[in-house]
Short mmCIF file of C-alpha atoms and ligand atoms in Angstrom, two decimals:
data_model
loop_
_atom_site.label_atom_id
_atom_site.label_comp_id
_atom_site.label_asym_id
_atom_site.label_seq_id
_atom_site.Cartn_x
_atom_site.Cartn_y
_atom_site.Cartn_z
CA UNK Q 16 -21.63 -0.17 5.63
CA UNK Q 17 -21.67 -3.90 4.91
CA UNK Q 18 -21.23 -6.35 2.07
CA UNK Q 19 -23.31 -9.49 1.64
CA UNK Q 20 -21.53 -12.05 -0.48
CA UNK Q 21 -22.82 -15.33 -1.88
CA UNK Q 22 -19.98 -17.75 -2.52
CA UNK Q 23 -19.50 -20.30 -5.27
CA UNK Q 24 -19.33 -18.28 -8.50
CA UNK Q 25 -16.36 -18.45 -10.88
CA UNK Q 26 -15.15 -14.91 -11.57
CA UNK Q 27 -14.63 -14.24 -15.25
CA UNK Q 28 -14.01 -11.28 -17.54
CA UNK Q 29 -11.90 -8.15 -17.56
CA UNK Q 30 -11.12 -5.62 -14.87
CA UNK Q 31 -9.26 -2.33 -15.09
CA UNK Q 32 -6.68 -1.50 -12.39
CA UNK Q 33 -6.69 1.98 -10.87
CA UNK Q 34 -3.60 4.04 -10.07
CA UNK Q 35 -1.65 2.84 -7.03
CA UNK Q 36 -2.94 4.08 -3.68
CA UNK Q 37 0.55 4.08 -2.22
CA UNK Q 38 1.86 6.26 -5.05
CA UNK Q 39 -1.13 8.61 -5.53
CA UNK Q 40 -1.26 9.73 -1.89
CA UNK Q 41 2.48 10.61 -1.86
CA UNK Q 42 2.19 12.42 -5.20
CA UNK Q 43 -0.55 14.66 -3.82
CA UNK Q 44 1.96 15.61 -1.09
CA UNK Q 45 4.71 16.11 -3.72
CA UNK Q 46 2.46 18.63 -5.49
CA UNK Q 47 2.69 20.84 -2.37
CA UNK Q 48 6.38 21.43 -3.21
CA UNK Q 49 5.49 23.75 -6.09
CA UNK Q 50 3.30 26.80 -6.49
CA UNK Q 51 2.40 25.63 -10.00
CA UNK Q 52 -0.49 23.23 -10.80
CA UNK Q 53 0.15 19.48 -11.02
CA UNK Q 54 -2.06 17.01 -12.87
CA UNK Q 55 -2.24 13.41 -11.68
CA UNK Q 56 -3.66 11.01 -14.25
CA UNK Q 57 -4.86 7.46 -13.52
CA UNK Q 58 -5.88 8.86 -10.14
CA UNK Q 59 -7.71 6.42 -7.80
CA UNK Q 60 -10.95 7.68 -6.22
CA UNK Q 61 -10.62 5.90 -2.88
CA UNK Q 62 -10.95 6.67 0.82
CA UNK Q 63 -7.22 7.25 1.31
CA UNK Q 64 -6.96 9.86 -1.46
CA UNK Q 65 -10.02 11.62 0.06
CA UNK Q 66 -8.20 11.81 3.39
CA UNK Q 67 -5.10 13.29 1.72
CA UNK Q 68 -7.30 15.69 -0.28
CA UNK Q 69 -8.62 17.07 3.02
CA UNK Q 70 -5.04 17.43 4.27
CA UNK Q 71 -3.90 19.26 1.13
CA UNK Q 72 -6.94 21.55 1.16
CA UNK Q 73 -6.23 22.58 4.75
CA UNK Q 74 -2.71 23.47 3.64
CA UNK Q 75 -4.08 25.60 0.78
CA UNK Q 76 -4.40 23.28 -2.23
CA UNK Q 77 -7.16 23.80 -4.78
CA UNK Q 78 -8.45 20.52 -6.16
CA UNK Q 79 -10.31 19.85 -9.39
CA UNK Q 80 -11.37 16.31 -10.24
CA UNK Q 81 -11.86 14.82 -13.70
CA UNK Q 82 -12.41 11.21 -14.70
CA UNK Q 83 -9.56 9.47 -12.83
CA UNK Q 84 -7.67 12.72 -12.91
CA UNK Q 85 -6.80 15.28 -10.25
CA UNK Q 86 -5.57 18.82 -10.81
CA UNK Q 87 -3.96 19.98 -7.59
CA UNK Q 88 -2.61 23.51 -7.19
CA UNK Q 89 -1.17 25.15 -4.10
CA UNK Q 90 -0.26 28.74 -5.05
CA UNK Q 91 0.23 29.70 -1.39
CA UNK Q 92 0.58 27.77 1.85
CA UNK Q 93 -2.41 28.94 3.90
CA UNK Q 94 -1.87 26.82 6.97
CA UNK Q 95 1.06 24.83 8.33
CA UNK Q 96 -0.83 23.21 11.21
CA UNK Q 97 -3.22 20.48 10.06
CA UNK Q 98 -4.49 19.06 13.34
CA UNK Q 99 -8.19 19.42 12.44
CA UNK Q 100 -8.21 16.53 9.91
CA UNK Q 101 -11.46 14.61 10.30
CA UNK Q 102 -9.96 11.23 9.29
CA UNK Q 103 -6.48 9.83 9.63
CA UNK Q 104 -4.02 7.75 7.66
CA UNK Q 105 -0.22 7.59 7.64
CA UNK Q 106 0.37 10.34 5.10
CA UNK Q 107 0.44 13.65 7.08
CA UNK Q 108 4.00 13.11 8.37
CA UNK Q 109 5.16 13.22 4.73
CA UNK Q 110 3.89 16.80 4.44
CA UNK Q 111 6.54 18.05 6.88
CA UNK Q 112 9.24 18.39 4.17
CA UNK Q 113 7.12 20.42 1.73
CA UNK Q 114 5.75 22.61 4.56
CA UNK Q 115 9.25 23.30 5.90
CA UNK Q 116 10.47 24.13 2.38
CA UNK Q 117 7.68 26.59 1.67
CA UNK Q 118 6.80 27.95 5.12
CA UNK Q 119 9.57 26.95 7.56
CA UNK Q 120 7.21 25.20 9.99
CA UNK Q 121 4.73 22.31 10.22
CA UNK Q 122 2.48 20.58 12.71
CA UNK Q 123 0.87 17.28 11.71
CA UNK Q 124 -1.11 14.72 13.69
CA UNK Q 125 0.30 11.46 15.07
CA UNK Q 126 -0.34 8.83 12.41
CA UNK Q 127 -3.33 6.58 11.95
CA UNK Q 128 -3.46 3.73 9.44
CA UNK Q 129 -3.90 0.00 9.74
CA UNK Q 130 -3.62 -1.88 13.02
CA UNK Q 131 -0.91 -4.29 11.90
CA UNK Q 132 1.85 -3.62 14.43
CA UNK Q 133 3.29 -0.68 16.36
CA UNK Q 134 4.46 1.10 13.15
CA UNK Q 135 6.89 3.60 14.73
CA UNK Q 136 8.14 6.65 12.78
CA UNK Q 137 11.55 6.97 14.44
CA UNK Q 138 13.28 6.69 11.05
CA UNK Q 139 11.21 9.60 9.66
CA UNK Q 140 11.84 11.79 12.69
CA UNK Q 141 15.58 11.04 12.88
CA UNK Q 142 16.00 11.71 9.16
CA UNK Q 143 14.18 15.05 9.34
CA UNK Q 144 16.37 15.99 12.30
CA UNK Q 145 19.49 15.01 10.32
CA UNK Q 146 18.29 17.38 7.58
CA UNK Q 147 18.18 20.18 10.13
CA UNK Q 148 14.55 20.23 11.29
CA UNK Q 149 13.84 20.83 14.96
CA UNK Q 150 11.14 18.29 15.83
CA UNK Q 151 8.99 18.27 18.95
CA UNK Q 152 6.77 15.25 19.53
CA UNK Q 153 3.69 16.14 21.61
CA UNK Q 154 0.87 13.87 22.78
CA UNK Q 155 -0.95 14.17 19.45
CA UNK Q 156 1.37 15.88 17.01
CA UNK Q 157 4.76 16.26 15.40
CA UNK Q 158 5.87 19.89 15.31
CA UNK Q 159 8.73 20.81 13.01
CA UNK Q 160 10.60 24.06 12.49
CA UNK Q 161 13.40 24.93 10.04
CA UNK Q 162 13.39 28.70 9.70
CA UNK Q 163 16.46 28.73 7.42
CA UNK Q 164 15.37 25.69 5.42
CA UNK Q 165 16.75 22.15 5.45
CA UNK Q 166 20.32 21.12 4.61
CA UNK Q 167 21.46 17.96 2.82
CA UNK Q 168 22.82 15.10 4.93
CA UNK Q 169 23.90 11.49 4.64
CA UNK Q 170 21.27 9.19 6.13
CA UNK Q 171 21.63 5.46 6.76
CA UNK Q 172 18.26 3.80 7.20
CA UNK Q 173 18.49 0.79 9.50
CA UNK Q 174 15.52 -0.67 7.59
CA UNK Q 175 14.52 0.19 3.97
CA UNK Q 176 11.32 1.91 5.12
CA UNK Q 177 9.05 3.02 2.28
CA UNK Q 178 7.60 5.95 4.20
CA UNK Q 179 10.93 7.15 5.62
CA UNK Q 180 12.58 6.98 2.18
CA UNK Q 181 9.73 9.02 0.68
CA UNK Q 182 9.84 11.48 3.56
CA UNK Q 183 13.56 12.09 3.05
CA UNK Q 184 13.15 12.52 -0.71
CA UNK Q 185 10.26 14.97 -0.28
CA UNK Q 186 12.27 16.95 2.28
CA UNK Q 187 15.60 16.85 0.39
CA UNK Q 188 14.51 17.95 -3.08
CA UNK Q 189 14.31 21.61 -1.96
CA UNK Q 190 17.04 21.41 0.74
CA UNK Q 191 20.44 23.06 0.35
CA UNK Q 192 23.14 20.70 -0.90
CA UNK Q 193 23.27 16.96 -1.36
CA UNK Q 194 21.42 14.25 0.56
CA UNK Q 195 22.37 10.58 0.39
CA UNK Q 196 19.99 7.85 1.56
CA UNK Q 197 21.62 4.49 2.15
CA UNK Q 198 19.51 1.34 2.46
CA UNK Q 199 16.59 3.15 0.79
CA UNK Q 200 13.29 1.52 -0.19
CA UNK Q 201 13.06 0.93 -3.95
CA UNK Q 202 9.43 -0.17 -4.21
CA UNK Q 203 7.84 0.68 -7.61
CA UNK Q 204 5.72 3.35 -5.92
CA UNK Q 205 8.88 5.05 -4.59
CA UNK Q 206 10.41 4.96 -8.08
CA UNK Q 207 7.22 6.43 -9.55
CA UNK Q 208 7.36 9.27 -7.01
CA UNK Q 209 10.99 9.90 -8.04
CA UNK Q 210 9.90 10.01 -11.69
CA UNK Q 211 7.26 12.62 -10.93
CA UNK Q 212 9.73 14.72 -8.91
CA UNK Q 213 12.38 14.50 -11.64
CA UNK Q 214 9.84 15.87 -14.10
CA UNK Q 215 9.14 18.71 -11.66
CA UNK Q 216 12.83 19.63 -11.86
CA UNK Q 217 14.25 17.68 -8.91
CA UNK Q 218 17.74 16.19 -9.18
CA UNK Q 219 17.60 12.60 -7.96
CA UNK Q 220 20.11 9.86 -8.73
CA UNK Q 221 19.05 6.29 -8.08
CA UNK Q 222 22.30 4.41 -7.50
CA UNK Q 223 23.21 0.78 -6.92
CA UNK Q 224 22.67 -1.03 -3.60
CA UNK Q 225 19.65 0.94 -2.43
CA UNK Q 226 21.43 4.32 -2.54
CA UNK Q 227 19.55 7.46 -3.55
CA UNK Q 228 21.31 10.82 -3.96
CA UNK Q 229 19.29 14.01 -4.04
CA UNK Q 230 20.78 17.39 -4.96
CA UNK Q 231 18.55 20.16 -3.67
CA UNK Q 232 17.22 22.76 -6.13
CA UNK Q 233 15.76 26.24 -5.53
CA UNK Q 234 12.33 25.65 -7.02
CA UNK Q 235 10.17 22.93 -8.56
CA UNK Q 236 7.65 23.34 -11.34
CA UNK Q 237 4.25 21.82 -12.10
CA UNK Q 238 3.93 18.48 -13.87
CA UNK Q 239 1.48 16.09 -15.51
CA UNK Q 240 2.14 12.58 -14.25
CA UNK Q 241 0.35 9.30 -14.90
CA UNK Q 242 0.34 7.14 -11.76
CA UNK Q 243 1.51 3.50 -12.04
CA UNK Q 244 -1.19 0.87 -11.71
CA UNK Q 245 -1.89 -0.62 -8.30
CA UNK Q 246 0.05 -3.89 -7.96
CA UNK Q 247 -1.85 -4.77 -4.77
CA UNK Q 248 -5.11 -4.61 -6.69
CA UNK Q 249 -3.51 -6.74 -9.41
CA UNK Q 250 -2.60 -9.42 -6.86
CA UNK Q 251 -6.08 -9.31 -5.31
CA UNK Q 252 -7.75 -9.93 -8.69
CA UNK Q 253 -5.19 -12.63 -9.56
CA UNK Q 254 -5.95 -14.48 -6.33
CA UNK Q 255 -9.69 -14.08 -6.99
CA UNK Q 256 -9.31 -15.64 -10.44
CA UNK Q 257 -7.36 -18.64 -9.16
CA UNK Q 258 -9.38 -19.10 -5.94
CA UNK Q 259 -12.71 -19.17 -7.79
CA UNK Q 260 -11.28 -21.27 -10.66
CA UNK Q 261 -12.18 -18.38 -12.94
CA UNK Q 262 -10.34 -16.41 -15.61
CA UNK Q 263 -9.68 -12.68 -15.25
CA UNK Q 264 -7.82 -10.29 -17.54
CA UNK Q 265 -6.33 -7.67 -15.23
CA UNK Q 266 -5.84 -4.65 -17.46
CA UNK Q 267 -2.68 -2.61 -16.90
CA UNK Q 268 -1.14 -5.20 -14.53
CA UNK Q 269 2.64 -4.85 -14.99
CA UNK Q 270 4.86 -7.92 -14.96
CA UNK Q 271 7.88 -5.84 -13.80
CA UNK Q 272 6.18 -5.03 -10.48
CA UNK Q 273 4.88 -8.56 -9.90
CA UNK Q 274 7.82 -10.87 -10.62
CA UNK Q 275 7.96 -12.55 -7.20
CA UNK Q 276 4.21 -12.91 -7.04
CA UNK Q 277 3.97 -14.47 -10.51
CA UNK Q 278 6.71 -16.93 -9.56
CA UNK Q 279 4.92 -17.96 -6.35
CA UNK Q 280 1.55 -18.18 -8.12
CA UNK Q 281 2.97 -20.44 -10.82
CA UNK Q 282 4.66 -22.67 -8.22
CA UNK Q 283 1.38 -23.38 -6.43
CA UNK Q 284 -0.55 -24.12 -9.65
CA UNK Q 285 -1.90 -20.74 -10.70
CA UNK Q 286 -1.60 -19.71 -14.33
CA UNK Q 287 -0.95 -16.43 -16.03
CA UNK Q 288 -0.47 -15.07 -19.51
CA UNK Q 289 1.15 -11.73 -20.31
CA UNK Q 290 -0.89 -9.96 -23.00
CA UNK Q 291 -0.78 -6.45 -24.49
CA UNK Q 292 -3.53 -5.11 -22.21
CA UNK Q 293 -2.17 -6.61 -18.96
CA UNK Q 294 -2.06 -10.07 -17.40
CA UNK Q 295 -4.67 -12.83 -17.62
CA UNK Q 296 -4.94 -15.02 -14.49
CA UNK Q 297 -6.51 -18.48 -14.13
CA UNK Q 298 -5.99 -21.76 -12.33
CA UNK Q 299 -3.70 -24.17 -14.16
CA UNK Q 300 -3.87 -27.25 -11.93
CA UNK Q 301 -4.80 -28.42 -8.43
CA UNK Q 302 -3.09 -26.06 -5.99
CA UNK Q 303 -0.07 -27.23 -3.98
CA UNK Q 304 1.80 -25.85 -0.96
CA UNK Q 305 4.72 -23.41 -0.81
CA UNK Q 306 7.01 -21.59 1.63
CA UNK Q 307 7.05 -17.81 1.36
CA UNK Q 308 8.87 -15.04 3.13
CA UNK Q 309 7.69 -11.45 2.76
CA UNK Q 310 10.28 -8.69 2.40
CA UNK Q 311 11.21 -5.34 0.89
CA UNK Q 312 10.99 -5.02 -2.89
CA UNK Q 313 11.82 -7.01 -4.98
CA UNK Q 314 10.86 -9.74 -2.48
CA UNK Q 315 7.30 -11.02 -1.95
CA UNK Q 316 5.38 -8.01 -0.70
CA UNK Q 317 3.76 -7.95 2.75
CA UNK Q 318 0.50 -6.66 1.20
CA UNK Q 319 0.24 -9.80 -0.93
CA UNK Q 320 0.40 -12.46 1.77
CA UNK Q 321 -3.23 -11.95 2.86
CA UNK Q 322 -5.00 -12.79 -0.44
CA UNK Q 323 -2.36 -15.46 -1.12
CA UNK Q 324 -3.13 -17.17 2.19
CA UNK Q 325 -6.72 -17.66 1.02
CA UNK Q 326 -5.33 -19.58 -1.98
CA UNK Q 327 -3.14 -21.64 0.34
CA UNK Q 328 -6.21 -22.77 2.31
CA UNK Q 329 -7.21 -24.49 -0.96
CA UNK Q 330 -3.73 -25.97 -1.65
CA UNK Q 331 -2.69 -29.55 -0.91
CA UNK Q 332 -0.17 -29.83 1.94
CA UNK Q 333 1.45 -27.54 4.52
CA UNK Q 334 2.38 -24.03 3.42
CA UNK Q 335 4.41 -21.55 5.43
CA UNK Q 336 4.41 -17.76 5.38
CA UNK Q 337 7.07 -15.86 7.30
CA UNK Q 338 6.16 -12.15 7.58
CA UNK Q 339 9.27 -9.99 8.04
CA UNK Q 340 7.85 -6.49 7.51
CA UNK Q 341 5.10 -6.17 10.14
CA UNK Q 342 4.96 -7.75 13.59
CA UNK Q 343 1.22 -8.36 13.72
CA UNK Q 344 -0.25 -8.97 10.27
CA UNK Q 345 -1.98 -12.34 10.69
CA UNK Q 346 -5.09 -11.26 12.65
CA UNK Q 347 -7.21 -12.21 9.63
CA UNK Q 348 -6.31 -15.91 10.04
CA UNK Q 349 -8.86 -16.03 12.91
CA UNK Q 350 -11.61 -15.31 10.38
CA UNK Q 351 -10.30 -17.95 7.97
CA UNK Q 352 -10.11 -20.53 10.77
CA UNK Q 353 -13.70 -19.72 11.76
CA UNK Q 354 -14.66 -20.44 8.15
CA UNK Q 355 -13.01 -23.87 8.32
CA UNK Q 356 -9.35 -23.19 7.45
CA UNK Q 357 -6.54 -24.85 9.39
CA UNK Q 358 -3.97 -22.10 10.04
CA UNK Q 359 -1.59 -21.99 12.99
CA UNK Q 360 0.36 -18.87 13.93
CA UNK Q 361 3.84 -18.99 15.41
CA UNK Q 362 6.25 -16.48 16.93
CA UNK Q 363 9.18 -18.34 15.36
CA UNK Q 364 10.79 -17.43 12.05
CA UNK Q 365 9.34 -20.44 10.23
CA UNK Q 366 10.84 -21.73 7.04
CA UNK Q 367 13.42 -19.03 6.36
CA UNK Q 368 16.22 -17.04 7.86
CA UNK Q 369 15.81 -15.38 11.23
CA UNK Q 370 14.30 -11.91 10.87
CA UNK Q 371 14.37 -8.86 13.16
CA UNK Q 372 11.26 -10.20 14.96
CA UNK Q 373 13.08 -13.40 16.03
CA UNK Q 374 12.57 -14.24 19.75
CA UNK Q 375 10.46 -11.10 20.29
CA UNK Q 376 7.22 -13.00 20.81
CA UNK Q 377 5.35 -11.61 17.75
CA UNK Q 378 3.08 -14.07 15.89
CA UNK Q 379 4.72 -13.40 12.55
CA UNK Q 380 4.73 -16.83 10.89
CA UNK Q 381 1.90 -19.14 9.89
CA UNK Q 382 1.45 -22.72 8.75
CA UNK Q 383 -1.55 -23.32 6.49
CA UNK Q 384 -2.75 -26.90 6.18
CA UNK Q 385 -4.96 -27.50 3.15
CA UNK Q 386 -7.13 -28.00 1.34
CA UNK Q 387 -10.10 -27.11 3.55
CA UNK Q 388 -13.56 -26.15 2.30
CA UNK Q 389 -14.72 -22.78 3.66
CA UNK Q 390 -18.16 -21.83 4.92
CA UNK Q 391 -19.73 -18.38 5.10
CA UNK Q 392 -19.05 -16.04 8.02
CA UNK Q 393 -20.35 -12.83 9.62
CA UNK Q 394 -17.36 -10.68 10.35
CA UNK Q 395 -15.92 -7.22 10.81
CA UNK Q 396 -13.08 -5.97 8.58
CA UNK Q 397 -9.85 -5.53 10.59
CA UNK Q 398 -7.78 -3.54 8.11
CA UNK Q 399 -7.57 -2.87 4.38
CA UNK Q 400 -5.72 -5.98 3.21
CA UNK Q 401 -7.49 -8.38 5.55
CA UNK Q 402 -10.74 -6.90 4.17
CA UNK Q 403 -9.70 -8.39 0.82
CA UNK Q 404 -9.23 -11.74 2.58
CA UNK Q 405 -12.81 -11.44 3.82
CA UNK Q 406 -14.03 -10.81 0.26
CA UNK Q 407 -12.06 -13.58 -1.47
CA UNK Q 408 -12.81 -16.17 1.20
CA UNK Q 409 -16.53 -15.28 1.14
CA UNK Q 410 -16.53 -15.65 -2.65
CA UNK Q 411 -15.29 -19.25 -2.43
CA UNK Q 412 -17.24 -20.20 0.70
CA UNK Q 413 -20.49 -22.07 0.84
CA UNK Q 414 -23.35 -19.78 1.85
CA UNK Q 415 -23.87 -16.05 2.38
CA UNK Q 416 -21.32 -13.99 4.31
CA UNK Q 417 -21.94 -10.62 5.94
CA UNK Q 418 -18.92 -8.35 6.12
CA UNK Q 419 -19.16 -5.18 8.24
CA UNK Q 420 -16.85 -2.16 8.38
CA UNK Q 421 -16.20 -2.15 4.63
CA UNK Q 422 -15.13 1.52 4.75
CA UNK Q 423 -11.68 0.05 5.46
CA UNK Q 424 -11.78 -1.72 2.08
CA UNK Q 425 -13.02 1.45 0.34
CA UNK Q 426 -9.86 3.19 1.61
CA UNK Q 427 -7.79 1.25 -0.91
CA UNK Q 428 -10.03 -0.38 -3.53
CA UNK Q 429 -12.17 1.82 -5.79
CA UNK Q 430 -15.82 0.64 -6.12
CA UNK Q 431 -14.71 -2.92 -5.43
CA UNK Q 432 -18.29 -4.24 -5.29
CA UNK Q 433 -19.18 -2.89 -8.75
CA UNK Q 434 -15.97 -4.20 -10.28
CA UNK Q 435 -16.53 -7.65 -8.74
CA UNK Q 436 -20.14 -7.67 -9.94
CA UNK Q 437 -18.73 -7.02 -13.43
CA UNK Q 438 -16.79 -10.27 -13.05
CA UNK Q 439 -19.90 -12.21 -12.01
CA UNK Q 440 -19.61 -12.02 -8.22
CA UNK Q 441 -22.72 -11.92 -6.07
CA UNK Q 442 -21.79 -9.04 -3.79
CA UNK Q 443 -24.10 -6.32 -2.51
CA UNK Q 444 -23.47 -3.18 -0.52
CA UNK Q 445 -25.84 -2.51 2.39
CA UNK Q 446 -25.82 1.14 3.51
N1 LIG I 30 9.46 1.22 10.56
C1 LIG I 30 10.13 1.61 11.67
N2 LIG I 30 10.39 2.94 11.85
C2 LIG I 30 10.00 3.88 10.94
C3 LIG I 30 9.32 3.47 9.78
C4 LIG I 30 9.05 2.13 9.61
O1 LIG I 30 10.48 0.80 12.52
O2 LIG I 30 10.26 5.07 11.14
C5 LIG I 30 9.11 -0.19 10.39
C6 LIG I 30 7.59 -0.37 10.45
O3 LIG I 30 7.11 -0.46 11.76
C7 LIG I 30 7.39 -1.65 9.67
C8 LIG I 30 8.48 -1.58 8.63
O4 LIG I 30 9.44 -0.62 9.11
O5 LIG I 30 7.62 -2.74 10.52
C9 LIG I 30 8.02 -1.22 7.26
O6 LIG I 30 7.45 0.05 7.26
P1 LIG I 30 7.50 1.04 6.02
O7 LIG I 30 7.89 2.37 6.53
O8 LIG I 30 8.29 0.44 4.93
O9 LIG I 30 6.00 1.05 5.59
P2 LIG I 30 5.02 2.28 5.42
O10 LIG I 30 5.68 3.33 4.61
O11 LIG I 30 4.43 2.67 6.71
C10 LIG I 30 4.05 1.44 3.15
C11 LIG I 30 2.67 1.14 2.65
C12 LIG I 30 2.18 -0.15 3.25
C13 LIG I 30 3.13 -1.27 2.86
C14 LIG I 30 4.54 -0.91 3.34
C15 LIG I 30 5.58 -1.93 2.94
C16 LIG I 30 1.79 3.35 2.34
C17 LIG I 30 0.82 4.40 2.76
N3 LIG I 30 1.79 2.23 3.04
O12 LIG I 30 3.91 1.59 4.57
O13 LIG I 30 0.92 -0.41 2.66
O14 LIG I 30 2.71 -2.46 3.46
O15 LIG I 30 4.94 0.37 2.82
O16 LIG I 30 5.70 -2.00 1.56
O17 LIG I 30 2.52 3.52 1.37
C18 LIG I 30 -1.32 -1.06 2.56
O18 LIG I 30 -1.40 -0.48 1.47
O19 LIG I 30 -2.23 -1.82 2.99
C19 LIG I 30 -0.14 -0.88 3.40
C20 LIG I 30 -0.10 -1.17 4.69
#
């Protein structure tokens, strides 16, 4: 499928955020820990939740959808091997803990997901081993066995990995004894998963300095949980408002989850107002340059640098972005340069402290020289977040852009074309 986009319109009006993709998918997996039904409210109907739905159904879950609501119920585990999934993302490895707890064995496919770096899962595998799972890595799968269940352990993560932290939590809640995770990820989506699990009966203590302690329990019960709003969507709409010189009220955007972004936006000339329904975004003055370094929460999130870079192409001066989470997340700058931007990539740690990619040859920093007018492009979406770059840049470019491979965007943004049309954008889906 493709989008055609005519640039030049100011986007104005209100838009409702959906529940966070990166919380919803993990919560579907968390529901597998109990034989009772779970209800997820504010549930996003996106490609990634469809992929996880297929995974859960193979395992034995019964799914009933309402309006932005999912009832998910797995009375019995029907299958522990889920190799026949028709589509892939990075979620199946998180199902190992629940499958081991309820059936003592699991086999899940090697992960898919965005092409933004090698994305190893060594931290997941080592943690599951520390909890007592025997793991065999084959050409296309991870096989895990723990016939007598998992046992609590102390795990030091060498990097505060979101996925590894979630994997440990999901595996430890029904393990015997206490598990401690040091250097854990504390992203809002991780905290929301912890909230859901607590309400299912899990014992989880979020301590200081990125320490999480989990005391295993015998059984978990069903829950009704309302998923936090998607902060990546919030940032995308904020950048759209400022880039098009428009004015958008992003309903349910939460200041708590966006502090670093709001600070950076203000510094370059964007404006925002916190109101009861969410956050209103607009352009306050001519945009100016900034230096940014992405990092683990509460730092500037790696998923925000792509839409923000589009803004920086319209800002006066030289901006720098140093990406410290993924090795290879600037592929989209080729598209922006083709449209007229002036962005140079560098393998040095520009602007900030040296990161773990220093001297490894990865193009993980950029300099953006602006402002540069953009012209329309015909392009193919590389991954989810760079797909949003394609949309925002096309909306401020002169002419009509054609964007192919938009299924990638549908993985993470619900009906994005209809919601943008509601804000006045000229965007059409070609099937
Ligand atoms: N890493 C390892 N070993 C591991 C796990 C991670 O070296 O075992 C490295 C990764 O290669 C990467 C870094 O640690 O360089 C961060 O990875 P992390 O595990 O934190 O990320 P993730 O769980 O795979 C989630 C989101 C990403 C988001 C990151 C960072 C989901 C499904 N994905 O990925 O979201 O960028 O956390 O916050 O939750 C997106 O939504 O577009 C997206 C990519």
